[in-house]
CSV table of C-alpha atoms in Angstrom, one decimal:
chain,number,residue,atom,x,y,z
A,229,MET,CA,48.1,7.3,-83.3
A,230,LYS,CA,48.6,3.6,-84.1
A,231,TYR,CA,47.8,0.6,-82.0
A,232,LEU,CA,49.9,-2.6,-81.7
A,233,ALA,CA,51.9,-3.5,-84.8
A,234,ASP,CA,51.2,-6.5,-87.0
A,235,ILE,CA,48.2,-7.7,-85.1
A,236,VAL,CA,45.1,-6.8,-87.2
A,237,THR,CA,43.2,-9.6,-88.9
A,238,LEU,CA,42.4,-7.5,-92.0
A,239,LYS,CA,42.8,-9.5,-95.2
A,240,PHE,CA,42.4,-8.1,-98.7
A,241,TYR,CA,42.0,-10.3,-101.8
A,242,ALA,CA,43.0,-8.1,-104.7
A,243,GLU,CA,41.8,-10.5,-107.3
A,244,LYS,CA,38.2,-10.1,-106.2
A,245,CYS,CA,38.4,-6.3,-106.0
A,246,THR,CA,36.6,-4.3,-108.7
A,247,GLY,CA,37.8,-0.9,-107.5
A,248,CYS,CA,34.3,0.3,-106.6
A,249,GLY,CA,35.7,2.5,-103.8
A,250,ARG,CA,33.2,1.5,-101.1
A,251,CYS,CA,36.0,0.6,-98.7
A,252,VAL,CA,37.6,4.0,-99.2
A,253,GLU,CA,34.2,5.6,-98.4
A,254,VAL,CA,33.6,3.7,-95.1
A,255,CYS,CA,37.1,3.4,-93.6
A,256,PRO,CA,37.6,5.9,-90.8
A,257,HIS,CA,41.4,5.5,-91.0
A,258,ASN,CA,42.1,5.6,-94.7
A,259,VAL,CA,43.5,2.1,-94.7
A,260,PHE,CA,42.4,1.7,-98.4
A,261,GLU,CA,43.2,3.7,-101.4
A,262,ILE,CA,42.3,3.1,-105.1
A,263,GLU,CA,44.9,3.0,-107.8
A,264,GLY,CA,43.9,2.2,-111.3
A,265,LYS,CA,41.0,-0.1,-110.9
A,266,LYS,CA,42.0,-1.8,-107.7
A,267,ALA,CA,42.1,-0.9,-104.0
A,268,TYR,CA,45.2,-1.4,-102.0
A,269,ILE,CA,46.1,-1.3,-98.3
A,270,THR,CA,48.1,1.8,-97.3
A,271,ASP,CA,49.1,0.8,-93.7
A,272,ARG,CA,47.6,-2.2,-92.0
A,273,ASP,CA,48.5,-1.0,-88.6
A,274,LEU,CA,46.0,1.9,-89.0
A,275,CYS,CA,43.1,-0.6,-89.1
A,276,MET,CA,40.9,-0.7,-86.0
A,277,GLU,CA,39.0,-3.8,-87.1
A,278,CYS,CA,35.6,-2.1,-87.1
A,279,GLY,CA,34.5,-4.2,-90.0
A,280,ALA,CA,32.8,-1.5,-92.0
A,281,CYS,CA,34.8,-2.3,-95.2
A,282,ALA,CA,34.2,-6.1,-95.0
A,283,ASN,CA,30.5,-5.5,-94.3
A,284,ASN,CA,30.1,-3.3,-97.4
A,285,CYS,CA,32.4,-5.1,-99.9
A,286,GLU,CA,30.0,-6.7,-102.3
A,287,PHE,CA,32.7,-8.8,-103.9
A,288,GLY,CA,34.0,-10.5,-100.8
A,289,ALA,CA,37.4,-9.0,-101.3
A,290,ILE,CA,37.9,-8.0,-97.7
A,291,THR,CA,37.7,-10.0,-94.5
A,292,VAL,CA,38.4,-8.9,-90.9
A,293,ASN,CA,37.6,-10.3,-87.5
A,294,SER,CA,35.7,-7.3,-86.3
A,295,GLY,CA,34.5,-6.6,-82.8
A,296,VAL,CA,34.2,-4.1,-80.1
A,297,GLY,CA,37.6,-3.5,-78.5
A,298,CYS,CA,36.3,-3.1,-74.9
A,299,ALA,CA,38.7,-4.6,-72.5
A,300,SER,CA,36.0,-5.6,-70.1
A,301,ALA,CA,34.1,-7.4,-72.8
A,302,VAL,CA,37.2,-9.2,-73.9
A,303,ILE,CA,38.0,-10.3,-70.3
A,304,LYS,CA,34.5,-11.7,-70.0
A,305,SER,CA,34.9,-13.7,-73.2
A,306,LEU,CA,38.4,-14.9,-72.1
A,307,LEU,CA,37.0,-16.1,-68.8
A,308,TYR,CA,33.6,-17.5,-69.9
A,309,GLY,CA,34.1,-18.1,-73.6
A,310,GLY,CA,32.0,-16.7,-76.4
A,311,ASN,CA,32.4,-13.5,-78.4
A,312,PRO,CA,33.0,-10.3,-76.7
A,313,ALA,CA,30.0,-8.1,-76.6
A,314,CYS,CA,30.2,-4.6,-75.3
A,315,GLY,CA,27.3,-4.5,-73.0
A,316,CYS,CA,26.5,-0.9,-73.5
A,317,THR,CA,25.0,-0.8,-70.0
A,318,GLU,CA,25.0,2.2,-67.7
A,319,SER,CA,28.3,1.4,-66.2
A,320,ASP,CA,30.4,0.2,-69.0
A,321,GLU,CA,29.0,1.6,-72.2
A,322,LYS,CA,31.9,3.5,-73.6
A,323,ASP,CA,30.8,6.5,-75.5
A,324,SER,CA,32.1,8.1,-77.8
A,325,ILE,CA,33.9,10.0,-80.3
A,326,PRO,CA,31.8,13.1,-80.4
A,327,GLY,CA,28.4,12.0,-81.6
A,328,ASN,CA,29.4,8.4,-82.1
A,329,CYS,CA,31.1,5.8,-80.0
B,24,MET,CA,11.9,-3.8,-67.5
B,25,LYS,CA,14.5,-1.3,-68.4
B,26,GLU,CA,12.3,-0.3,-71.3
B,27,ILE,CA,9.3,0.3,-69.1
B,28,LYS,CA,11.4,2.3,-66.7
B,29,THR,CA,12.6,4.5,-69.5
B,30,ILE,CA,9.1,5.2,-70.7
B,31,LEU,CA,8.0,6.1,-67.2
B,32,SER,CA,10.8,8.4,-66.5
B,33,GLU,CA,10.3,10.1,-69.8
B,34,LYS,CA,6.7,10.6,-69.1
B,35,GLN,CA,7.6,12.1,-65.7
B,36,THR,CA,10.0,14.6,-67.2
B,37,GLY,CA,7.4,15.4,-69.8
B,38,ASP,CA,9.9,14.5,-72.4
B,39,SER,CA,7.9,12.9,-75.2
B,40,ARG,CA,6.7,9.4,-76.1
B,41,GLU,CA,3.2,8.1,-76.1
B,42,LYS,CA,2.2,5.0,-74.2
B,43,GLY,CA,3.0,1.9,-76.2
B,44,ASP,CA,4.4,3.9,-79.0
B,45,SER,CA,7.2,3.5,-81.4
B,46,CYS,CA,10.0,1.1,-81.1
B,47,CYS,CA,9.0,-0.3,-77.8
B,48,GLY,CA,5.4,-1.0,-78.6
B,49,PRO,CA,3.4,-2.6,-81.3
B,50,SER,CA,2.0,0.6,-82.9
B,51,PRO,CA,3.7,2.1,-86.0
B,52,CYS,CA,6.5,4.5,-85.7
B,53,CYS,CA,5.5,6.8,-88.5
B,54,GLU,CA,3.1,8.3,-86.0
B,55,PRO,CA,5.5,10.7,-84.2
B,56,ALA,CA,5.8,9.7,-80.6
B,57,VAL,CA,5.9,13.3,-79.7
B,58,THR,CA,2.4,14.5,-78.8
B,59,ALA,CA,0.9,18.0,-78.6
B,60,LYS,CA,0.8,17.6,-74.8
B,61,HIS,CA,4.3,16.3,-74.3
B,62,LYS,CA,6.3,18.3,-76.7
B,63,PRO,CA,10.0,18.6,-76.0
B,64,ALA,CA,11.5,22.1,-76.5
B,65,TRP,CA,13.3,21.0,-79.6
B,66,VAL,CA,10.0,20.3,-81.5
B,67,ILE,CA,9.0,23.6,-83.1
B,68,GLY,CA,6.2,22.7,-85.4
B,69,THR,CA,4.8,20.3,-87.9
B,70,VAL,CA,5.3,19.6,-91.6
B,71,THR,CA,2.6,18.0,-93.6
B,72,THR,CA,3.7,15.2,-96.0
B,73,PRO,CA,1.9,12.7,-98.2
B,74,ALA,CA,2.7,10.2,-95.5
B,75,GLY,CA,1.3,12.2,-92.6
B,76,ASN,CA,2.5,14.9,-90.3
B,77,VAL,CA,6.1,15.1,-89.3
B,78,PHE,CA,7.4,17.1,-86.4
B,79,LYS,CA,9.8,19.9,-87.2
B,80,VAL,CA,12.8,20.2,-85.0
B,81,ALA,CA,15.0,23.2,-84.0
B,82,THR,CA,18.6,23.4,-85.1
B,83,GLY,CA,19.7,25.4,-82.1
B,84,TRP,CA,20.3,24.0,-78.7
B,85,THR,CA,18.4,25.2,-75.6
B,86,ARG,CA,20.0,25.3,-72.2
B,87,ALA,CA,18.3,21.9,-71.5
B,88,ASP,CA,20.2,20.4,-74.5
B,89,HIS,CA,23.5,21.7,-73.2
B,90,TRP,CA,22.8,20.4,-69.7
B,91,GLY,CA,21.8,17.1,-71.2
B,92,GLU,CA,25.1,16.7,-73.0
B,93,ILE,CA,27.0,17.4,-69.8
B,94,LYS,CA,24.9,14.9,-67.9
B,95,SER,CA,25.3,12.2,-70.5
B,96,ARG,CA,29.1,12.8,-70.6
B,97,ILE,CA,29.4,12.2,-66.9
B,98,GLY,CA,27.2,9.2,-67.1
B,99,ALA,CA,24.1,10.5,-65.3
B,100,SER,CA,21.0,8.9,-66.9
B,101,ARG,CA,22.7,8.5,-70.2
B,102,MET,CA,20.7,5.3,-71.0
B,103,LYS,CA,17.5,7.3,-70.8
B,104,TYR,CA,18.8,10.1,-73.0
B,105,MET,CA,16.7,9.3,-76.1
B,106,VAL,CA,14.7,10.6,-78.9
B,107,PRO,CA,11.6,8.7,-80.1
B,108,PRO,CA,12.6,6.9,-83.3
B,109,ALA,CA,10.7,8.6,-86.2
B,110,LEU,CA,11.0,10.9,-89.2
B,111,TYR,CA,11.6,14.5,-88.3
B,112,ALA,CA,11.9,17.7,-90.4
B,113,VAL,CA,14.5,20.4,-90.4
B,114,GLY,CA,13.6,23.8,-92.0
B,115,ALA,CA,11.1,23.4,-94.8
B,116,PRO,CA,12.0,20.1,-96.5
B,117,ASP,CA,10.2,18.9,-99.7
B,118,LYS,CA,10.4,16.0,-102.1
B,119,GLY,CA,13.9,16.9,-103.1
B,120,SER,CA,15.4,17.3,-99.7
B,121,ASP,CA,18.2,15.1,-98.3
B,122,ILE,CA,17.5,12.5,-95.7
B,123,PHE,CA,20.0,12.1,-92.9
B,124,VAL,CA,19.9,9.0,-90.7
B,125,SER,CA,20.7,9.2,-86.9
B,126,ALA,CA,20.6,7.1,-83.8
B,127,ASN,CA,18.0,7.8,-81.1
B,128,TYR,CA,20.7,8.6,-78.5
B,129,LYS,CA,19.7,12.2,-78.0
B,130,LEU,CA,23.3,13.5,-78.1
B,131,SER,CA,23.8,11.9,-81.6
B,132,PHE,CA,20.5,13.5,-82.8
B,133,ASP,CA,21.4,16.9,-81.2
B,134,LYS,CA,24.8,17.0,-83.0
B,135,LEU,CA,23.1,16.2,-86.3
B,136,ARG,CA,20.3,18.8,-86.0
B,137,SER,CA,22.7,21.5,-84.9
B,138,SER,CA,24.8,20.8,-88.0
B,139,LEU,CA,21.8,21.4,-90.3
B,140,LYS,CA,21.4,25.1,-89.8
B,141,ALA,CA,20.0,26.8,-92.9
B,142,ILE,CA,19.5,23.4,-94.6
B,143,ASN,CA,16.1,21.9,-95.4
B,144,ALA,CA,16.3,18.2,-94.7
B,145,TRP,CA,14.7,15.1,-93.2
B,146,ILE,CA,16.1,13.3,-90.2
B,147,LEU,CA,15.3,9.6,-89.9
B,148,VAL,CA,16.0,8.5,-86.3
B,149,LEU,CA,16.5,4.7,-85.9
B,150,ASP,CA,15.8,2.9,-82.7
B,151,THR,CA,19.2,2.1,-81.3
B,152,LYS,CA,18.0,1.8,-77.7
B,153,SER,CA,19.5,5.3,-76.9
B,154,ILE,CA,23.0,4.1,-77.9
B,155,ASN,CA,25.2,6.3,-80.2
B,156,VAL,CA,25.8,5.5,-83.8
B,157,TRP,CA,29.2,3.8,-83.5
B,158,CYS,CA,28.4,1.6,-80.5
B,159,ALA,CA,25.0,0.7,-82.0
B,160,SER,CA,26.3,-0.2,-85.4
B,161,GLY,CA,29.0,-2.4,-83.8
B,162,LYS,CA,26.1,-4.2,-82.0
B,163,GLY,CA,24.0,-4.2,-85.1
B,164,THR,CA,21.1,-2.2,-83.7
B,165,PHE,CA,22.1,0.6,-86.0
B,166,GLY,CA,22.0,-1.8,-89.0
B,167,THR,CA,20.5,-2.8,-92.3
B,168,GLU,CA,17.4,-4.4,-90.8
B,169,GLU,CA,16.4,-1.5,-88.6
B,170,LEU,CA,17.1,1.0,-91.4
B,171,VAL,CA,15.0,-0.9,-93.9
B,172,MET,CA,12.2,-1.3,-91.4
B,173,ARG,CA,12.3,2.4,-90.6
B,174,ILE,CA,12.3,3.4,-94.3
B,175,ASN,CA,9.2,1.3,-94.9
B,176,LYS,CA,7.4,2.3,-91.7
B,177,THR,CA,7.8,6.0,-92.3
B,178,ARG,CA,6.8,5.5,-96.0
B,179,LEU,CA,9.9,7.5,-97.0
B,180,GLY,CA,9.4,6.6,-100.6
B,181,ASN,CA,6.2,8.6,-100.7
B,182,ILE,CA,7.8,11.6,-99.0
B,183,VAL,CA,10.8,12.2,-101.3
B,184,ASP,CA,11.2,11.7,-105.0
B,185,HIS,CA,14.8,10.8,-104.9
B,186,LYS,CA,16.6,7.7,-103.7
B,187,ARG,CA,19.5,9.1,-101.8
B,188,ILE,CA,19.8,8.5,-98.1
B,189,ILE,CA,22.8,9.7,-96.1
B,190,VAL,CA,24.0,7.5,-93.3
B,191,PRO,CA,26.8,8.5,-90.9
B,192,GLN,CA,30.1,6.9,-91.9
B,193,PHE,CA,30.3,5.0,-88.6
B,194,GLY,CA,27.0,3.4,-89.5
B,195,ALA,CA,28.8,1.4,-92.2
B,196,VAL,CA,29.8,-1.1,-89.5
B,197,GLY,CA,26.1,-2.2,-89.2
B,198,VAL,CA,24.5,-1.0,-92.5
B,199,ASN,CA,25.2,-2.9,-95.7
B,200,ALA,CA,24.5,-0.3,-98.5
B,201,GLU,CA,23.8,-2.9,-101.2
B,202,ALA,CA,21.3,-4.8,-99.0
B,203,VAL,CA,19.4,-1.6,-98.3
B,204,ARG,CA,19.3,-0.8,-102.0
B,205,ARG,CA,18.0,-4.2,-102.8
B,206,GLN,CA,15.3,-4.1,-100.2
B,207,THR,CA,14.1,-0.5,-100.4
B,208,GLY,CA,15.6,1.0,-103.6
B,209,PHE,CA,17.3,3.7,-101.5
B,210,ARG,CA,21.0,4.3,-102.2
B,211,VAL,CA,23.0,4.7,-99.1
B,212,TYR,CA,25.6,7.4,-99.1
B,213,PHE,CA,28.0,7.1,-96.2
B,214,GLY,CA,28.4,10.7,-95.1
B,215,PRO,CA,31.2,12.4,-93.1
B,216,VAL,CA,32.4,11.0,-89.8
B,217,TYR,CA,31.5,14.3,-88.0
B,218,ALA,CA,28.0,15.8,-88.4
B,219,LYS,CA,29.5,19.3,-88.5
B,220,ASP,CA,31.1,18.5,-91.9
B,221,ILE,CA,27.7,17.8,-93.5
B,222,PRO,CA,27.1,21.3,-95.1
B,223,LYS,CA,30.6,21.0,-96.7
B,224,TYR,CA,29.8,17.4,-97.8
B,225,VAL,CA,26.5,18.4,-99.4
B,226,LYS,CA,28.0,21.4,-101.1
B,227,ALA,CA,30.8,19.3,-102.5
B,228,GLY,CA,28.2,17.1,-104.3
B,229,TYR,CA,28.1,14.4,-101.6
B,230,LYS,CA,31.9,13.9,-101.9
B,231,LYS,CA,34.2,13.5,-98.9
B,232,ASP,CA,37.8,14.5,-98.7
B,233,LYS,CA,40.2,12.6,-96.5
B,234,ALA,CA,39.7,14.7,-93.5
B,235,MET,CA,35.9,14.3,-93.6
B,236,SER,CA,36.2,10.5,-93.6
B,237,THR,CA,38.8,10.2,-90.9
B,238,ALA,CA,38.2,9.6,-87.2
B,239,ARG,CA,40.2,11.9,-85.1
B,240,PHE,CA,41.1,11.6,-81.4
B,241,THR,CA,42.1,15.0,-80.2
B,242,ILE,CA,43.0,15.9,-76.7
B,243,TRP,CA,39.5,17.4,-76.1
B,244,ASP,CA,37.9,14.2,-77.5
B,245,ARG,CA,39.9,12.2,-74.9
B,246,ILE,CA,39.2,14.6,-72.0
B,247,VAL,CA,35.4,14.4,-72.5
B,248,LEU,CA,35.6,10.6,-72.3
B,249,THR,CA,37.5,10.5,-69.0
B,250,PRO,CA,34.5,11.0,-66.7
B,251,MET,CA,33.1,7.7,-68.0
B,252,GLU,CA,36.5,6.0,-67.2
B,253,ILE,CA,36.8,7.5,-63.7
B,254,ASN,CA,33.2,6.9,-62.7
B,255,PRO,CA,33.1,3.1,-63.1
B,256,ALA,CA,36.6,2.7,-61.6
B,257,ILE,CA,35.4,4.6,-58.5
B,258,LYS,CA,32.1,2.9,-58.3
B,259,LYS,CA,33.1,-0.7,-59.2
B,260,TYR,CA,36.6,-1.2,-57.8
B,261,TYR,CA,37.3,1.4,-55.2
B,262,PRO,CA,34.7,0.5,-52.5
B,263,TRP,CA,36.0,-3.1,-52.4
B,264,TYR,CA,39.6,-1.9,-52.4
B,265,ALA,CA,38.9,0.5,-49.6
B,266,LEU,CA,37.2,-2.2,-47.6
B,267,ILE,CA,40.1,-4.5,-47.9
B,268,ILE,CA,42.6,-1.8,-47.0
B,269,LEU,CA,40.7,-0.8,-43.9
B,270,ILE,CA,40.4,-4.4,-42.8
B,271,ILE,CA,44.2,-5.0,-43.3
B,272,PHE,CA,45.2,-2.0,-41.4
B,273,GLY,CA,42.5,-2.2,-38.8
B,274,THR,CA,43.0,-5.8,-37.8
B,275,GLN,CA,44.9,-6.2,-34.6
B,276,PRO,CA,45.3,-9.1,-32.2
B,277,SER,CA,42.6,-7.4,-30.1
B,278,GLY,CA,40.1,-7.1,-32.9
B,279,ILE,CA,39.4,-4.5,-35.6
B,280,LEU,CA,40.4,-1.1,-34.5
B,281,PHE,CA,38.9,1.8,-36.4
B,282,ASN,CA,41.6,4.3,-35.5
B,283,ASP,CA,44.3,2.0,-36.7
B,284,ALA,CA,42.4,1.3,-39.9
B,285,LEU,CA,42.2,5.0,-40.7
B,286,ALA,CA,45.7,6.0,-39.7
B,287,GLY,CA,47.4,3.1,-41.4
B,288,GLY,CA,45.1,2.8,-44.3
B,289,PHE,CA,44.7,6.4,-45.2
B,290,PRO,CA,47.9,6.7,-47.4
B,291,PHE,CA,46.8,3.6,-49.3
B,292,LEU,CA,43.4,4.9,-49.9
B,293,ILE,CA,45.0,8.0,-51.4
B,294,LEU,CA,47.4,5.9,-53.5
B,295,GLY,CA,44.4,3.9,-54.8
B,296,LEU,CA,42.8,7.2,-55.9
B,297,ILE,CA,46.1,8.2,-57.5
B,298,SER,CA,46.2,5.0,-59.5
B,299,ILE,CA,42.6,5.6,-60.8
B,300,LEU,CA,43.6,9.2,-61.7
B,301,ALA,CA,46.7,7.9,-63.5
B,302,GLY,CA,44.9,5.1,-65.4
B,303,ALA,CA,41.5,6.7,-66.1
B,304,PHE,CA,42.5,10.4,-66.6
B,305,LEU,CA,46.2,11.0,-67.1
B,306,THR,CA,46.9,8.1,-69.5
B,307,PRO,CA,43.9,8.9,-71.8
B,308,VAL,CA,44.7,12.7,-71.8
B,309,LEU,CA,48.5,12.2,-72.4
B,310,LEU,CA,47.9,9.2,-74.7
B,311,PRO,CA,50.1,10.1,-77.7
B,312,PHE,CA,52.9,11.5,-75.5
B,313,VAL,CA,53.3,8.3,-73.4
B,314,PRO,CA,55.8,6.0,-75.0
B,315,PHE,CA,54.9,2.5,-76.4
B,316,ARG,CA,51.7,1.6,-78.2
B,317,SER,CA,50.3,-0.9,-75.6
B,318,PHE,CA,47.8,0.6,-73.3
B,319,ALA,CA,48.8,-1.6,-70.5
B,320,VAL,CA,52.4,-0.4,-70.7
B,321,LYS,CA,51.3,3.3,-71.1
B,322,GLY,CA,49.2,2.9,-68.0
B,323,TRP,CA,51.9,1.3,-66.0
B,324,ILE,CA,54.4,4.1,-66.9
B,325,VAL,CA,52.0,6.8,-66.0
B,326,GLY,CA,51.0,4.9,-62.8
B,327,MET,CA,54.6,4.3,-61.8
B,328,LEU,CA,55.5,8.0,-62.2
B,329,SER,CA,52.5,9.2,-60.4
B,330,ILE,CA,53.1,6.8,-57.5
B,331,TYR,CA,56.8,7.5,-57.4
B,332,ILE,CA,56.1,11.3,-57.2
B,333,SER,CA,53.5,10.8,-54.5
B,334,VAL,CA,55.6,8.6,-52.4
B,335,ARG,CA,58.9,10.4,-52.8
B,336,PHE,CA,57.8,14.0,-52.6
B,337,PHE,CA,54.7,13.8,-50.5
B,338,ASN,CA,56.0,11.2,-48.1
B,339,LEU,CA,52.8,9.3,-48.3
B,340,ILE,CA,54.0,6.1,-46.8
B,341,ASP,CA,56.8,5.1,-44.3
B,342,GLN,CA,59.7,4.7,-46.8
B,343,THR,CA,61.8,2.8,-44.4
B,344,ASP,CA,59.4,-0.1,-44.5
B,345,VAL,CA,60.6,-2.3,-47.3
B,346,ILE,CA,57.5,-4.5,-47.4
B,347,LEU,CA,55.2,-1.5,-47.8
B,348,LEU,CA,57.5,-0.1,-50.5
B,349,ILE,CA,57.4,-3.3,-52.5
B,350,ILE,CA,53.6,-3.5,-52.2
B,351,THR,CA,53.3,0.1,-53.3
B,352,TYR,CA,55.5,-0.2,-56.4
B,353,LEU,CA,54.1,-3.6,-57.3
B,354,PHE,CA,50.4,-3.1,-56.9
B,355,PHE,CA,49.5,0.5,-57.8
B,356,PRO,CA,51.3,1.0,-61.2
B,357,LEU,CA,49.7,-2.3,-62.3
B,358,ALA,CA,46.3,-1.1,-61.0
B,359,ALA,CA,46.8,2.0,-63.2
B,360,SER,CA,47.8,-0.2,-66.1
B,361,TYR,CA,44.6,-2.3,-65.8
B,362,ILE,CA,42.4,0.8,-65.7
B,363,ALA,CA,44.2,2.4,-68.6
B,364,LEU,CA,43.6,-0.8,-70.6
B,365,GLN,CA,39.9,-0.3,-70.2
B,366,PHE,CA,40.2,2.9,-72.3
B,367,THR,CA,40.8,0.8,-75.4
B,368,GLY,CA,37.0,0.5,-75.5
B,369,SER,CA,36.6,4.2,-76.0
B,370,THR,CA,39.3,5.1,-78.5
B,371,THR,CA,38.8,5.7,-82.2
B,372,TYR,CA,41.8,3.5,-83.2
B,373,THR,CA,42.2,0.4,-81.2
B,374,GLY,CA,41.1,-3.0,-82.5
B,375,ILE,CA,39.9,-6.1,-80.8
B,376,SER,CA,42.9,-8.3,-81.8
B,377,GLY,CA,45.3,-5.9,-80.1
B,378,VAL,CA,43.2,-5.7,-76.9
B,379,ARG,CA,43.0,-9.5,-76.8
B,380,LYS,CA,46.8,-9.8,-77.1
B,381,GLU,CA,47.3,-7.2,-74.4
B,382,LEU,CA,45.0,-9.0,-72.0
B,383,LYS,CA,46.4,-12.4,-72.7
B,384,ILE,CA,49.8,-11.1,-71.6
B,385,SER,CA,48.8,-8.7,-68.9
B,386,LEU,CA,45.9,-10.5,-67.1
B,387,PRO,CA,48.1,-13.2,-65.6
B,388,ILE,CA,50.5,-10.5,-64.4
B,389,TYR,CA,47.7,-8.5,-62.8
B,390,ILE,CA,46.3,-11.5,-61.0
B,391,ALA,CA,49.8,-12.7,-59.8
B,392,ALA,CA,50.7,-9.2,-58.6
B,393,ALA,CA,47.4,-8.8,-56.7
B,394,ALA,CA,47.9,-12.2,-55.1
B,395,LEU,CA,51.5,-11.4,-54.2
B,396,SER,CA,50.4,-8.0,-52.7
B,397,VAL,CA,48.0,-9.8,-50.5
B,398,ILE,CA,50.6,-12.2,-49.3
B,399,LEU,CA,53.0,-9.4,-48.6
B,400,ALA,CA,50.3,-7.5,-46.7
B,401,ILE,CA,49.9,-10.6,-44.5
B,402,ILE,CA,53.6,-10.7,-43.9
B,403,PHE,CA,53.6,-7.0,-43.1
B,404,LYS,CA,50.9,-7.7,-40.5
B,405,LEU,CA,52.8,-10.6,-39.0
B,406,VAL,CA,55.9,-8.5,-38.7
B,407,GLN,CA,53.9,-5.7,-37.2
B,408,TRP,CA,52.5,-8.1,-34.6
B,409,GLY,CA,56.0,-9.3,-33.8
B,410,LEU,CA,55.2,-12.9,-35.0
B,411,ILE,CA,58.0,-12.9,-37.5
């Protein structure tokens, strides 16, 4: 399953990449693969902007505007400004891929 | 306040936690919050370590654990479904045993321990305020700071003689492996996405294949999420909707008539429920089979079909009334669309940029359609009263 085309904010700077493979280890959608000593993006549209890769890339080779994709949180941020924060409260916390969220 | 309530309710159910203990209080967490008196069924003994006693947990689920999963899936007291943050033991772990990190949402912890059958291991439960791993790591509560603090507090370095700590892959959103290594010396291994793959992962020498590191979204995954879509829709939107419908149909020149409200409003109350069903249940379940990638469009299509079938084949409303027909086909498919859009918060593949784009386009349409529906409803009433 893929979400909207050409919309993700994922950016990869190949010149900074050392091919350590952390991004491959953390990406839940196999957006990165390693070839030779460099990572490359397989299919940007697979990215869900969770931010795990950028958070763990020690070389600053990846950036992404990550955030929780809850519609209700985005509505609040559109209306009142600020960053969307999924209030994981009783009514609108969205669980969960089995055992996760 | 919520915190206090949680502690109280846990005490009442005899489900663990000492007063002022663990995450929520000032006292250290390495003292297990489970006490001899209040021992949950999943605690089956103690293991002595150089850093003190650690409670040993079962790998099997009791009936209470299964019932707890069902309750948390439908949203009943899910925010109180927690495990005291601490170090726990599975089997007979020693200095060389693996350490698996989990959230203190009990369902996350339960999935992990049931995947560790016949494995000797340590489980380090972080304080994520009873939120699962992925949500908590998105919020940062399952993160570097909490992990480092918990490693130090439990004196993990004295309990094992290796430096390998296995964090669920979804934890990578909040945990920076390099920062953890710098601050504690422990090397973070991001394990498989699903706890059930852990035995395979360990056997393979802490290596994941593609399947182990990929988030899936099967039909069953989607079905178990739908109660938490239906619940809020029914609780948040439906009562207001029902009130408005009853007022519209009940209002007569002579006052508000209850019989008219019910007779005229009933089909619309049903259509409202059908919209919720279409947006919160049918769209998520049929997700890959509904055309287009946009959730708003998917929801509208499923909503339109559901409403069309209900109106045409079950004669829910007077089909000779053009105004009622327009309201029906304008309002309800868009209501289903709005509700379906909420499901983006629960999937394993939608990102925030896409959700933002969808909302920017669809929110004005929802608002305009709702306003237009109200205007049409007023016209409908005026026609009914013979004023137009």
